[in-house]
Amino acid sequence: MAYTEFIPNAGACLATTNVTSRRGRVRWMVREDSQDPVDNGWRIMSHIDDEAYLSSEGCWEIVDYNDVCALEPALIEMWSLPVGSDLQLVDDEGGIRILDTATGQQVIPATGGVAATPDEDPHEIAKREDAIASETCTAMSGIPDWTLALTSITFTDGTAPAGRCLLYGAGDQEPDVEPWFATGTLPALPFIREVGLPAKLTDDLARHRGSMPDRNGRLWTTMQYAVQRDGQFYFFACRYR
């Protein structure tokens, strides 16, 4: 995955290997006193981490905070919160929110909720998604053996979009992509290769994004979509923050 600097001089943090490997989705975040000049104090844990795992040898990894933000863009906004912060990430019908663990009070977004769906005619959205799915299949058509493309792209102010496409060989079986959408868990399928997104596809995704603000006027930050090679199946999901 290409490096993107969401936050200048963000420093390093500790994240569990379940987070960095995408086996689990980011869920718990605690900020402790820094142990080193480059340590920003954040400790990032996944939804599947338990006490036994957290106390096991090798479960923690030192990572650039920007790399963790690439996995979960909601972490960008919490970076400046003070030492002692004890937070959890919630993703439900109300959208993605970061809550104070002790009180349940919403911390990010700071005010109000975030609409989980765009304020636009769903038929118009579906037409653009159909075109993007077809364009994705065409862009990857020269690569042999893949049958499933898992694509994600993140937009942040002031930086270039960060996009990636993971190609898998699903054969004739019906792929289960729900765990990837829900927690970032990659499918147990033969991995073909990772490719970047062509410039035209990135531009079309940017235009798609600009056409679908939520009812509060916000644009989505991250979109994931899965496409079968023949284009007969595709599914899109976007996150507003």
Backbone as numpy.savetxt, mean C-alpha at the origin, in Angstrom:
# Nx Ny Nz CAx CAy CAz Cx Cy Cz
11.91 -2.96 -5.33 11.06 -1.77 -5.33 11.95 -0.54 -5.33
11.69 0.39 -6.23 12.48 1.61 -6.31 12.29 2.45 -5.06
13.39 3.12 -4.65 13.33 3.94 -3.44 12.63 5.26 -3.74
11.70 5.64 -2.87 11.02 6.93 -2.98 11.18 7.67 -1.66
11.62 8.91 -1.73 11.78 9.72 -0.51 10.51 10.51 -0.26
9.62 9.93 0.55 8.39 10.62 0.91 8.68 11.74 1.92
9.64 11.47 2.83 9.98 12.41 3.90 11.49 12.59 3.90
12.00 13.79 3.65 13.45 14.01 3.70 13.99 13.75 5.10
15.13 13.08 5.17 15.80 12.80 6.45 14.86 12.12 7.44
14.12 11.15 6.94 13.13 10.47 7.79 13.77 9.57 8.82
15.00 9.13 8.57 15.68 8.24 9.50 15.27 6.79 9.32
15.79 5.97 10.21 15.49 4.54 10.19 14.55 4.19 11.32
13.90 3.05 11.18 13.01 2.56 12.22 13.20 1.05 12.34
12.52 0.46 13.29 12.48 -0.99 13.40 11.12 -1.48 12.92
11.12 -2.46 12.05 9.88 -3.08 11.58 10.04 -4.58 11.66
8.97 -5.27 11.94 9.07 -6.72 12.00 9.20 -7.29 10.59
9.77 -8.47 10.51 9.94 -9.09 9.20 8.60 -9.46 8.57
7.57 -9.61 9.38 6.24 -9.82 8.81 5.78 -8.59 8.03
6.20 -7.41 8.49 5.87 -6.17 7.76 6.70 -6.07 6.49
8.02 -6.21 6.62 8.90 -5.98 5.47 8.74 -7.03 4.38
8.32 -8.23 4.76 8.11 -9.29 3.76 6.70 -9.29 3.21
5.84 -8.42 3.77 4.43 -8.32 3.38 3.61 -9.54 3.79
4.13 -10.36 4.70 3.30 -11.45 5.20 2.12 -10.92 6.00
2.34 -9.79 6.65 1.27 -9.16 7.41 1.18 -7.69 7.06
0.04 -7.12 7.30 -0.17 -5.71 7.01 0.16 -4.87 8.25
0.67 -3.67 8.03 0.98 -2.77 9.14 -0.27 -2.57 10.00
-0.10 -2.74 11.33 -1.23 -2.57 12.24 -0.87 -1.73 13.47
0.29 -2.00 14.09 0.64 -1.35 15.36 1.90 -0.51 15.18
1.90 0.70 15.74 3.04 1.60 15.61 3.29 2.27 16.97
4.51 2.17 17.45 4.90 2.76 18.73 6.16 3.58 18.52
6.22 4.78 19.13 7.44 5.58 19.02 8.14 5.63 20.37
9.37 5.10 20.38 10.18 5.04 21.59 11.32 6.05 21.50
12.06 6.18 22.59 13.26 7.02 22.55 14.25 6.47 21.54
14.89 7.36 20.82 15.87 6.95 19.81 17.06 6.25 20.47
17.53 5.19 19.83 18.68 4.44 20.32 19.95 4.77 19.55
19.82 5.64 18.53 20.95 5.93 17.65 20.61 7.21 16.89
21.61 7.99 16.45 21.31 9.23 15.73 20.41 9.04 14.51
20.51 7.89 13.84 19.67 7.68 12.65 18.33 7.02 12.99
18.18 6.60 14.24 16.95 5.92 14.68 15.90 6.97 15.01
14.76 6.94 14.31 13.70 7.92 14.61 12.76 7.44 15.72
12.98 6.23 16.21 12.21 5.74 17.35 10.96 4.96 17.02
10.53 4.95 15.76 9.30 4.24 15.41 9.54 2.73 15.36
8.58 1.98 15.90 8.58 0.52 15.87 7.28 0.10 15.19
7.40 -0.61 14.08 6.26 -0.91 13.23 5.99 -2.42 13.25
4.76 -2.79 13.58 4.39 -4.20 13.71 3.19 -4.52 12.83
3.03 -5.79 12.51 1.96 -6.21 11.61 0.77 -6.77 12.39
-0.30 -7.03 11.66 -1.52 -7.52 12.29 -1.40 -8.97 12.76
-0.38 -9.69 12.30 -0.23 -11.09 12.71 0.85 -11.28 13.77
1.49 -10.21 14.21 2.54 -10.31 15.22 1.92 -10.56 16.60
2.43 -11.55 17.32 1.98 -11.79 18.69 3.19 -11.68 19.62
2.96 -11.83 20.93 4.03 -11.64 21.89 5.17 -12.62 21.68
4.84 -13.87 21.37 5.89 -14.86 21.17 6.76 -14.49 19.97
6.12 -14.04 18.91 6.88 -13.65 17.71 7.75 -12.44 18.00
7.19 -11.44 18.69 7.92 -10.20 18.94 9.12 -10.40 19.85
9.10 -11.46 20.64 10.24 -11.74 21.53 11.21 -12.74 20.93
10.91 -13.21 19.71 11.78 -14.20 19.08 12.97 -13.53 18.41
14.05 -14.28 18.27 15.26 -13.75 17.67 15.05 -13.51 16.17
15.50 -12.37 15.71 15.45 -12.08 14.28 14.12 -11.57 13.77
13.20 -11.23 14.67 11.89 -10.77 14.17 11.92 -9.30 13.76
12.92 -8.53 14.26 13.01 -7.11 13.95 14.06 -6.85 12.88
13.80 -5.83 12.08 14.72 -5.45 11.01 14.85 -3.92 10.99
16.07 -3.43 10.82 16.29 -1.99 10.67 16.00 -1.61 9.23
15.08 -0.68 9.04 14.70 -0.28 7.68 14.58 1.24 7.60
14.78 1.76 6.41 14.54 3.18 6.15 13.04 3.45 6.32
12.71 4.50 7.04 11.29 4.79 7.28 10.53 5.01 5.98
11.19 5.59 4.98 10.52 5.79 3.69 10.15 4.47 3.03
10.94 3.43 3.25 10.61 2.13 2.68 9.34 1.56 3.31
9.16 1.80 4.61 7.93 1.33 5.26 6.74 2.15 4.76
6.96 3.44 4.50 5.89 4.27 3.95 5.46 3.80 2.57
6.40 3.24 1.81 6.05 2.70 0.49 5.12 1.50 0.63
5.27 0.74 1.73 4.38 -0.39 1.98 3.02 0.07 2.50
3.02 1.13 3.33 1.77 1.65 3.88 1.85 3.18 3.93
1.31 3.86 2.91 1.42 5.32 2.84 0.80 6.07 4.01
-0.11 5.44 4.75 -0.71 6.12 5.90 0.34 6.51 6.94
1.50 5.84 6.92 2.54 6.13 7.90 3.24 7.46 7.63
3.08 8.00 6.44 3.75 9.27 6.11 3.32 10.36 7.08
2.03 10.44 7.34 1.51 11.55 8.14 1.79 11.41 9.63
2.13 10.23 10.10 2.36 10.07 11.54 3.82 10.27 11.93
4.69 10.44 10.96 6.13 10.49 11.22 6.51 11.50 12.30
5.86 12.66 12.32 6.25 13.74 13.24 5.59 13.64 14.61
4.78 12.62 14.86 4.14 12.49 16.17 5.20 12.20 17.24
4.93 12.58 18.49 5.98 12.56 19.52 6.31 11.16 20.05
7.46 11.10 20.72 7.85 9.89 21.46 6.75 9.58 22.48
6.42 8.31 22.62 5.33 7.90 23.49 4.06 7.58 22.74
4.00 7.94 21.45 2.82 7.63 20.65 2.66 6.11 20.55
1.44 5.65 20.77 1.11 4.22 20.71 -0.15 4.12 19.86
0.00 3.65 18.62 -1.04 3.80 17.62 -1.40 2.48 16.97
-2.55 2.47 16.32 -2.96 1.33 15.51 -3.62 1.82 14.24
-3.41 1.07 13.16 -4.00 1.40 11.87 -5.26 0.58 11.68
-6.34 1.26 11.33 -7.63 0.61 11.10 -8.04 0.86 9.66
-8.47 -0.19 8.98 -8.94 -0.07 7.60 -10.27 -0.79 7.50
-11.36 -0.03 7.44 -12.68 -0.63 7.36 -13.55 0.20 6.43
-14.87 0.07 6.57 -15.75 0.79 5.66 -15.62 2.30 5.79
-15.04 2.77 6.86 -14.82 4.20 7.04 -13.53 4.70 6.43
-12.75 3.80 5.82 -11.48 4.19 5.23 -10.32 3.85 6.16
-9.13 4.32 5.79 -7.93 4.08 6.59 -7.77 5.19 7.61
-7.61 4.79 8.89 -7.44 5.77 9.95 -6.38 5.25 10.92
-5.69 6.17 11.57 -4.75 5.81 12.62 -5.32 6.30 13.94
-5.44 5.38 14.89 -6.06 5.66 16.18 -5.04 5.55 17.30
-5.28 6.31 18.37 -4.53 6.13 19.60 -5.00 4.82 20.24
-4.06 3.92 20.53 -4.43 2.60 21.01 -5.15 2.66 22.35
-4.71 3.52 23.25 -5.29 3.57 24.59 -6.69 4.16 24.60
-6.91 5.21 23.81 -8.18 5.94 23.88 -9.12 5.62 22.73
-8.59 5.08 21.63 -9.41 4.86 20.44 -9.69 6.13 19.66
-9.09 7.24 20.10 -9.31 8.52 19.41 -8.57 8.54 18.08
-9.23 9.07 17.06 -8.61 9.16 15.74 -7.52 10.22 15.74
-6.34 9.83 15.25 -5.20 10.73 15.18 -4.98 11.21 13.75
-5.08 10.29 12.79 -4.88 10.60 11.37 -5.97 9.88 10.57
-6.70 10.57 9.68 -6.72 12.01 9.46 -7.12 12.76 10.73
-6.63 13.99 10.86 -6.80 14.71 12.11 -8.25 15.08 12.38
-9.03 15.32 11.35 -10.42 15.70 11.55 -11.30 14.91 10.60
-12.44 14.48 11.11 -13.44 13.84 10.26 -12.99 12.50 9.73
-13.84 11.89 8.93 -13.53 10.61 8.33 -13.08 10.80 6.90
-12.71 9.71 6.28 -12.29 9.73 4.89 -13.24 8.85 4.10
-13.80 9.39 3.06 -14.73 8.61 2.26 -14.01 7.42 1.65
-14.65 6.27 1.71 -14.03 5.06 1.17 -14.30 4.90 -0.32
-15.21 5.70 -0.86 -15.54 5.59 -2.27 -15.53 6.96 -2.92
-15.19 7.03 -4.19 -15.17 8.32 -4.88 -16.57 8.84 -5.15
-16.66 10.15 -5.27 -17.94 10.80 -5.54 -18.07 11.00 -7.05
-18.29 9.90 -7.77 -18.40 9.95 -9.22 -19.27 8.80 -9.70
-19.85 8.95 -10.87 -20.66 7.90 -11.47 -19.83 6.62 -11.58
-20.26 5.53 -10.92 -19.47 4.29 -10.97 -19.31 3.72 -12.37
-20.24 4.03 -13.27 -20.11 3.54 -14.64 -18.93 4.19 -15.35
-18.70 5.47 -15.08 -17.56 6.15 -15.68 -16.25 5.61 -15.12
-16.24 5.33 -13.82 -15.05 4.73 -13.20 -14.76 3.37 -13.82
-15.81 2.56 -13.99 -15.65 1.22 -14.55 -15.10 1.27 -15.97
-15.53 2.24 -16.76 -15.04 2.37 -18.13 -13.54 2.65 -18.14
-13.09 3.54 -17.25 -11.66 3.84 -17.20 -10.86 2.65 -16.68
-11.41 1.95 -15.68 -10.72 0.78 -15.15 -10.60 -0.31 -16.20
-11.62 -0.47 -17.02 -11.57 -1.45 -18.10 -10.44 -1.11 -19.07
-10.31 0.18 -19.39 -9.26 0.62 -20.31 -7.88 0.41 -19.69
-7.74 0.69 -18.39 -6.45 0.52 -17.71 -6.07 -0.96 -17.64
-7.05 -1.82 -17.35 -6.78 -3.26 -17.31 -6.30 -3.75 -18.67
-6.96 -3.30 -19.74 -6.56 -3.69 -21.09 -5.16 -3.16 -21.42
-4.89 -1.92 -21.03 -3.58 -1.33 -21.29 -2.48 -2.07 -20.53
-2.79 -2.51 -19.31 -1.81 -3.26 -18.53 -1.46 -4.58 -19.22
-2.48 -5.29 -19.69 -2.24 -6.56 -20.39 -1.40 -6.33 -21.64
-1.70 -5.27 -22.37 -0.94 -4.97 -23.59 0.51 -4.64 -23.26
0.72 -3.85 -22.20 2.07 -3.44 -21.83 2.94 -4.62 -21.41
2.32 -5.65 -20.83 3.07 -6.82 -20.34 3.02 -7.99 -21.32
2.44 -7.79 -22.48 2.20 -8.90 -23.41 3.48 -9.55 -23.91
4.59 -8.82 -23.93 5.83 -9.39 -24.41 6.54 -10.27 -23.41
6.03 -10.34 -22.19 6.65 -11.15 -21.14 5.94 -12.50 -21.10
6.67 -13.61 -21.25 6.01 -14.92 -21.32 5.59 -15.45 -19.95
4.65 -16.37 -19.98 4.28 -17.25 -18.86 3.40 -16.63 -17.78
3.28 -15.32 -17.71 2.47 -14.77 -16.64 0.98 -14.86 -16.99
0.16 -15.03 -15.96 -1.29 -15.03 -16.16 -2.00 -14.09 -15.18
-1.27 -13.60 -14.17 -1.85 -12.69 -13.18 -0.88 -11.55 -12.91
-1.38 -10.32 -13.01 -0.58 -9.13 -12.71 -1.16 -8.43 -11.50
-0.34 -8.24 -10.47 -0.73 -7.47 -9.28 0.00 -6.14 -9.34
-0.74 -5.08 -9.50 -0.15 -3.77 -9.73 -0.54 -2.82 -8.61
0.41 -2.00 -8.17 0.11 -0.98 -7.17 0.85 0.30 -7.54
0.26 1.43 -7.19 0.89 2.72 -7.44 0.52 3.67 -6.31
1.49 4.45 -5.88 1.30 5.41 -4.79 1.66 6.80 -5.27
0.78 7.75 -5.01 1.01 9.15 -5.34 1.17 9.94 -4.05
2.21 10.77 -3.99 2.38 11.70 -2.88 2.79 13.05 -3.45
2.47 14.10 -2.73 2.79 15.44 -3.20 4.30 15.63 -3.28
4.75 16.17 -4.40 6.15 16.56 -4.53 7.10 15.46 -4.95
6.61 14.23 -5.12 7.49 13.15 -5.56 6.83 12.41 -6.72
7.66 11.74 -7.49 7.14 10.97 -8.62 6.34 9.78 -8.11
5.31 9.35 -8.83 4.55 8.18 -8.41 5.44 6.95 -8.29
5.17 6.12 -7.30 5.91 4.87 -7.10 5.00 3.72 -7.51
5.34 3.07 -8.63 4.50 1.98 -9.13 5.29 0.71 -9.33
4.62 -0.42 -9.18 5.26 -1.71 -9.40 4.21 -2.70 -9.88
4.67 -3.70 -10.61 3.77 -4.73 -11.12 4.43 -6.09 -10.89
3.75 -6.97 -10.17 4.25 -8.31 -9.88 3.49 -9.30 -10.76
4.24 -10.09 -11.52 3.64 -11.03 -12.45 3.76 -12.45 -11.92
2.64 -13.19 -11.97 2.59 -14.56 -11.47 2.01 -15.48 -12.55
2.39 -16.74 -12.46 1.82 -17.75 -13.32 0.78 -18.55 -12.57
-0.49 -18.22 -12.77 -1.57 -18.89 -12.03 -2.09 -20.12 -12.76
-1.66 -20.32 -14.01 -2.16 -21.46 -14.78 -3.66 -21.34 -15.00
-4.35 -22.47 -14.86 -5.80 -22.48 -15.06 -6.58 -22.25 -13.77
-5.87 -22.16 -12.64 -6.58 -22.01 -11.37 -7.06 -20.58 -11.17
-8.14 -20.45 -10.42 -8.69 -19.14 -10.11 -7.88 -18.53 -8.97
-7.17 -17.45 -9.21 -6.32 -16.89 -8.15 -7.13 -16.23 -7.05
-6.69 -16.40 -5.82 -7.31 -15.74 -4.67 -6.50 -14.48 -4.37
-7.02 -13.34 -4.76 -6.28 -12.09 -4.58 -6.76 -11.29 -3.38
-7.79 -11.76 -2.69 -8.31 -11.00 -1.55 -7.26 -10.76 -0.46
-6.40 -11.76 -0.10 -5.39 -11.48 0.92 -4.42 -10.37 0.52
-4.13 -10.27 -0.77 -3.22 -9.20 -1.22 -3.88 -7.84 -1.05
-5.14 -7.73 -1.41 -5.84 -6.46 -1.25 -6.03 -6.12 0.23
-6.30 -7.13 1.05 -6.63 -6.87 2.45 -5.40 -6.61 3.31
-4.34 -7.39 3.10 -3.19 -7.30 4.00 -1.85 -7.20 3.29
-1.85 -7.22 1.96 -0.59 -7.20 1.23 0.07 -8.55 1.11
-0.62 -9.62 1.54 -0.06 -10.97 1.47 -0.02 -11.44 0.02
1.16 -11.82 -0.43 1.32 -12.23 -1.83 0.82 -13.65 -2.03
0.32 -13.96 -3.22 -0.26 -15.29 -3.46 0.80 -16.38 -3.54
0.39 -17.59 -3.18 1.28 -18.75 -3.26 1.23 -19.32 -4.68
1.76 -18.56 -5.61 1.78 -18.92 -7.03 3.20 -18.75 -7.56
3.54 -19.42 -8.66 4.86 -19.22 -9.25 5.09 -17.76 -9.63
6.15 -17.17 -9.08 6.47 -15.78 -9.36 7.28 -15.69 -10.65
6.84 -14.84 -11.56 7.53 -14.70 -12.85 8.58 -13.59 -12.77
8.15 -12.36 -12.48 9.09 -11.25 -12.36 8.35 -10.00 -11.90
9.14 -9.01 -11.47 8.60 -7.69 -11.15 9.01 -6.72 -12.24
8.09 -5.87 -12.66 8.39 -4.89 -13.70 7.87 -3.53 -13.25
8.48 -2.49 -13.77 8.00 -1.14 -13.53 6.81 -0.83 -14.43
6.13 0.25 -14.12 4.98 0.63 -14.92 5.43 1.56 -16.05
5.00 1.30 -17.28 5.34 2.20 -18.39 4.82 3.62 -18.11
5.50 4.59 -18.68 5.16 5.99 -18.43 3.72 6.30 -18.83
3.27 5.77 -19.96 1.91 6.06 -20.41 0.88 5.50 -19.44
1.13 4.28 -18.93 0.20 3.69 -17.97 0.18 4.51 -16.68
1.34 4.96 -16.23 1.39 5.81 -15.04 0.61 7.11 -15.27
0.77 7.70 -16.45 0.04 8.93 -16.76 -1.47 8.69 -16.78
-1.89 7.55 -17.35 -3.31 7.25 -17.40 -3.88 7.00 -16.00
-3.08 6.37 -15.14 -3.52 6.18 -13.76 -3.62 7.52 -13.03
-2.71 8.43 -13.33 -2.77 9.76 -12.72 -4.03 10.50 -13.16
-4.39 10.38 -14.44 -5.62 11.03 -14.92 -6.85 10.37 -14.30
-6.80 9.06 -14.16 -7.90 8.33 -13.51 -8.06 8.83 -12.07
-6.95 8.98 -11.39 -6.97 9.49 -10.01 -7.58 10.88 -9.94
-7.16 11.76 -10.86 -7.65 13.13 -10.83 -9.13 13.26 -11.11
-9.72 12.22 -11.69 -11.14 12.27 -12.04 -12.05 11.71 -10.95
-11.47 11.23 -9.84 -12.32 10.57 -8.85 -11.99 10.99 -7.41
-12.09 12.30 -7.11 -11.95 12.70 -5.70 -13.10 12.15 -4.86
-12.86 12.00 -3.56 -13.95 11.57 -2.70 -14.85 12.76 -2.39
-15.86 12.54 -1.57 -16.83 13.62 -1.34 -16.25 14.76 -0.51
-15.04 14.56 0.04 -14.36 15.64 0.74 -13.33 16.34 -0.14
-13.28 15.94 -1.42 -12.35 16.56 -2.35 -10.96 15.97 -2.34
-10.74 14.90 -1.57 -9.42 14.29 -1.51 -9.24 13.31 -2.67
-8.00 13.19 -3.13 -7.67 12.20 -4.15 -7.07 10.97 -3.47
-7.31 9.82 -4.07 -6.73 8.62 -3.47 -5.21 8.68 -3.54
-4.58 8.03 -2.58 -3.12 8.00 -2.49 -2.55 6.74 -3.12
-3.17 5.61 -2.83 -2.67 4.32 -3.32 -3.77 3.56 -4.03
-3.43 2.96 -5.15 -4.36 2.06 -5.83 -3.68 0.71 -6.05
-4.43 -0.35 -5.81 -4.02 -1.70 -6.15 -5.02 -2.25 -7.17
-4.50 -2.99 -8.13 -5.43 -3.69 -9.01 -4.81 -4.98 -9.52
-5.67 -5.96 -9.70 -5.27 -7.28 -10.18 -5.90 -7.50 -11.55
-5.12 -8.05 -12.48 -5.60 -8.27 -13.84 -5.14 -9.64 -14.31
-6.06 -10.42 -14.88 -5.66 -11.64 -15.56 -5.18 -11.31 -16.97
-4.31 -12.14 -17.49 -3.68 -11.83 -18.78 -4.69 -11.65 -19.90
-5.75 -12.43 -19.89 -6.73 -12.31 -20.97 -7.69 -11.14 -20.76
-7.55 -10.46 -19.63 -8.39 -9.30 -19.37 -9.81 -9.64 -18.97
-10.11 -10.93 -18.79 -11.47 -11.32 -18.44 -11.79 -11.03 -16.97
-10.75 -10.88 -16.17 -10.95 -10.59 -14.75 -10.06 -9.43 -14.34
-10.61 -8.49 -13.63 -9.79 -7.47 -13.00 -10.55 -6.90 -11.81
-9.79 -6.37 -10.86 -10.39 -5.79 -9.66 -9.52 -4.65 -9.18
-10.14 -3.51 -8.90 -9.43 -2.31 -8.47 -9.84 -1.95 -7.03
-8.89 -1.42 -6.27 -9.19 -0.89 -4.94 -8.28 0.31 -4.69
-8.86 1.42 -4.25 -8.05 2.60 -3.97 -8.23 3.02 -2.52
-7.20 3.68 -1.99 -7.22 4.12 -0.60 -7.04 5.64 -0.55
-7.91 6.27 0.20 -7.79 7.70 0.44 -7.20 7.89 1.83
-6.37 8.89 2.00 -5.83 9.16 3.33 -5.90 10.66 3.62
